[in-house]
Amino acid sequence: MTINWQQLFAERTARMQASDIREILKVIAQPDIISLAGGLPAPELFPVDHFRRAFEWVWETNGQAALQYSITEGYPPLRQFLAARMARTFGIRTTAEEILITNGSQQGLDLLGKIFLDPGDKVALERPSYLGAIQAFDQYQAEYAIVPMDEDGMQTEALEELLQRETRVKLIYAVPNFQNPSGRTMSLERRQHLVRLSAKFGVPVVEDDPYGELRYEGEPLPSLKSLDTAGSVIYLGTFSKILAPGFRLGWVVASGAAYEQLVLAKQPTDLQTATASQMAFYEVCKDGFVDQHVERIKEVYGERRLTMLRAMQTYFPEGVRWSNAQGGLFFWVMLPEHIDARELLVDAIKEKVAFVAGQAFHADGSGRNTMRLNFSNATPEKLEEAIKRLGRTIERRVGVTNVVRG
Amino acid sequence: MTINWQQLFAERTARMQASDIREILKVIAQPDIISLAGGLPAPELFPVDHFRRAFEWVWETNGQAALQYSITEGYPPLRQFLAARMARTFGIRTTAEEILITNGSQQGLDLLGKIFLDPGDKVALERPSYLGAIQAFDQYQAEYAIVPMDEDGMQTEALEELLQRETRVKLIYAVPNFQNPSGRTMSLERRQHLVRLSAKFGVPVVEDDPYGELRYEGEPLPSLKSLDTAGSVIYLGTFSKILAPGFRLGWVVASGAAYEQLVLAKQPTDLQTATASQMAFYEVCKDGFVDQHVERIKEVYGERRLTMLRAMQTYFPEGVRWSNAQGGLFFWVMLPEHIDARELLVDAIKEKVAFVAGQAFHADGSGRNTMRLNFSNATPEKLEEAIKRLGRTIERRVGVTNVVRG
């Protein structure tokens, strides 16, 4: 008998699809393509020498322990460092005992789905929202309650109506700073309102904050977790965008039973995150290097953002609009209504430019005419060239569509 | 409103319990305890200098790529190396394209649960079976179909009856070599029968093989995967016991749709396993070091195993029996029927000796009078002392129980 795999697979696999983003990473492996597709940091900024010295220190001082099994919660000095740094940087009052080290924020999302979501349970999501979060929750057969956004972020009035109406909302998922994909930032009033709603309705907020430190314009706003008095905000942090993503190191901040349940869920998932990597990150961070490094990243990405902004103003035809991304890694572009960004992508790849079509970020299937452009990975020269080519491609498609319609 | 976490948690969390093993790792952090509890390798054997040089090579040659995002499947040279080595060591015919790098075998188990198990689906398990596997499948609300063992491993005749009777068996889970916890090895005839049954009934076998190379006596037997002609065996390998567990590096070998679905499940789980770690393991392994290192481990663990065996013969009272573990890390001890190993453990900890009571390894709650003793982690002197104390403790409890019963 041949194995009939499809018949054996669990129902949840019907919701596991190849990610547009991961798949496009394969296409863009061709070296002559300029990619605005991934959320990839600039590799030339990675502090390779600091990691070299940090690992040297690990082998010198802690070699055997670094290679042995360790506790699920994570390396205590790293968790203590993170608690102190979050207090200083984001005004978050927490302790090492509330921090769980994860394999990137993506594992944090997976574990949250695992502990909160039965099939049919709902997650309140911004429209658009982070694809990786939708995919993590999809695994647990979640349904979505979609909350519209505007330039001030999630429309919390709409969330309030939704929470009054919907009974199965288990989580509210938000990226308040320079959201992926929209680049938008939630206003202070909306932040306060969101935290109040969470406490009032007894529904936890997942604050996913990979970009919070990468602000190039304007003033920082308090994190949701720093406004949280009911203990209902679960904060996800990551080293991926401020140091390096390849080690997959992130953390979750949660209180009480939520923390304990996350630890109980990580044990059977993979026991623990790599010991030596946690030690090395602690060593890289502990003497203030990460703060200097964030300044360096902001300088470089800030310039790239400006380059892309000016190029869009110069080369994009009328009728194309974009978000005011004051930080983060992305501009969010709204094409004329009749343009399908997936079709545009096919044209763009012929012009050796790649981006991500926006529909994948919409759990309700809308957003056909949107696209996400990354400005952190390519050099300013390449960014300008890419936007120039993309402008031409959009113009041609506007033309084609007009002819077909005419 | 205070958050009522218990009310928000998914149903599957009812099955997530603190692991006896992980919890006991905390108790035994006291330095004067001799622990036979964990499955911890001997840290003095960790090739710290090889990792030092391997990471140095990573930073020299591949620094930026090592810190960047990479593909979900894993670092191609490492997967090619593993395919070639499995062919040489285990007669497994596979290619890099069938290998997925995971965060230890534990993540392989989690992903298998995720893609195969709907609530109420069954996994056929040996009695006793590996606790980490039971916990991984528990997360997906699996039920178990229990297959008895004897000194030749899983009783495949009983499995056959069970597969005829049960309709919802999605996986057969087996540890054919030096099983954790029983130390037993499946005979060749049983291996052949098991692979035939898997093909006949269309039910995949998960072959979990962390100890296959650690044989101290007798002749190696072919792995299930090497006997597999229907593509129905999914093989789990790990570096945890032959190099070091702290980096959490393992791999899954699977064919066709099963492989593709595992990759699709890993993406939303944590995107990928750490890039730099995969590169460093490749560098440590590529010139044959791992083969020499396995010989060294076998020498040391073989001596510890003999020490423990002789000490048990000397110090354990009559009526105590143990398995003939020809390899691996554990002896499995059957106490007189009326002794509860959990109660014995309380006494033993007072004598500064720890082990794992066997009941946790029985998905059906049996095995009260069994315990698992690890011989890889402590030195021969400590092992002998621990068995001496444990012998005294057992004798006292035999006495107490006799008095109570008398």
Tab-separated table of C-alpha atoms in Angstrom, chain A residues 20 24 27-28 33 37 335 339-358 371-372 390 393 397:
chain	number	residue	atom	x	y	z
A	20	ASP	CA	4.407	34.568	-0.521
A	24	ILE	CA	9.740	35.144	-3.136
A	27	VAL	CA	13.044	33.954	-6.698
A	28	ILE	CA	15.177	36.890	-5.594
A	33	ILE	CA	17.340	41.366	-8.927
A	37	ALA	CA	10.401	42.146	-0.990
A	335	LEU	CA	-2.045	51.612	-6.375
A	339	ILE	CA	-4.374	47.513	-10.631
A	340	ASP	CA	-3.708	44.055	-9.245
A	341	ALA	CA	-0.366	44.106	-7.432
A	342	ARG	CA	0.222	40.391	-8.104
A	343	GLU	CA	0.018	41.034	-11.833
A	344	LEU	CA	2.264	44.054	-11.393
A	345	LEU	CA	4.786	41.842	-9.591
A	346	VAL	CA	5.058	39.580	-12.641
A	347	ASP	CA	5.934	42.626	-14.774
A	348	ALA	CA	8.312	43.971	-12.125
A	349	ILE	CA	10.295	40.741	-11.878
A	350	LYS	CA	10.901	41.002	-15.642
A	351	GLU	CA	12.361	44.437	-14.848
A	352	LYS	CA	14.466	42.765	-12.112
A	353	VAL	CA	12.618	44.353	-9.196
A	354	ALA	CA	10.721	42.391	-6.545
A	355	PHE	CA	8.229	43.427	-3.842
A	356	VAL	CA	5.419	41.754	-1.913
A	357	ALA	CA	1.861	42.140	-3.184
A	358	GLY	CA	-0.353	43.307	-0.314
A	371	MET	CA	2.080	46.477	-2.152
A	372	ARG	CA	4.794	46.524	0.495
A	390	LEU	CA	8.803	50.150	-10.666
A	393	THR	CA	6.143	49.255	-14.705
A	397	ARG	CA	0.100	48.732	-16.448
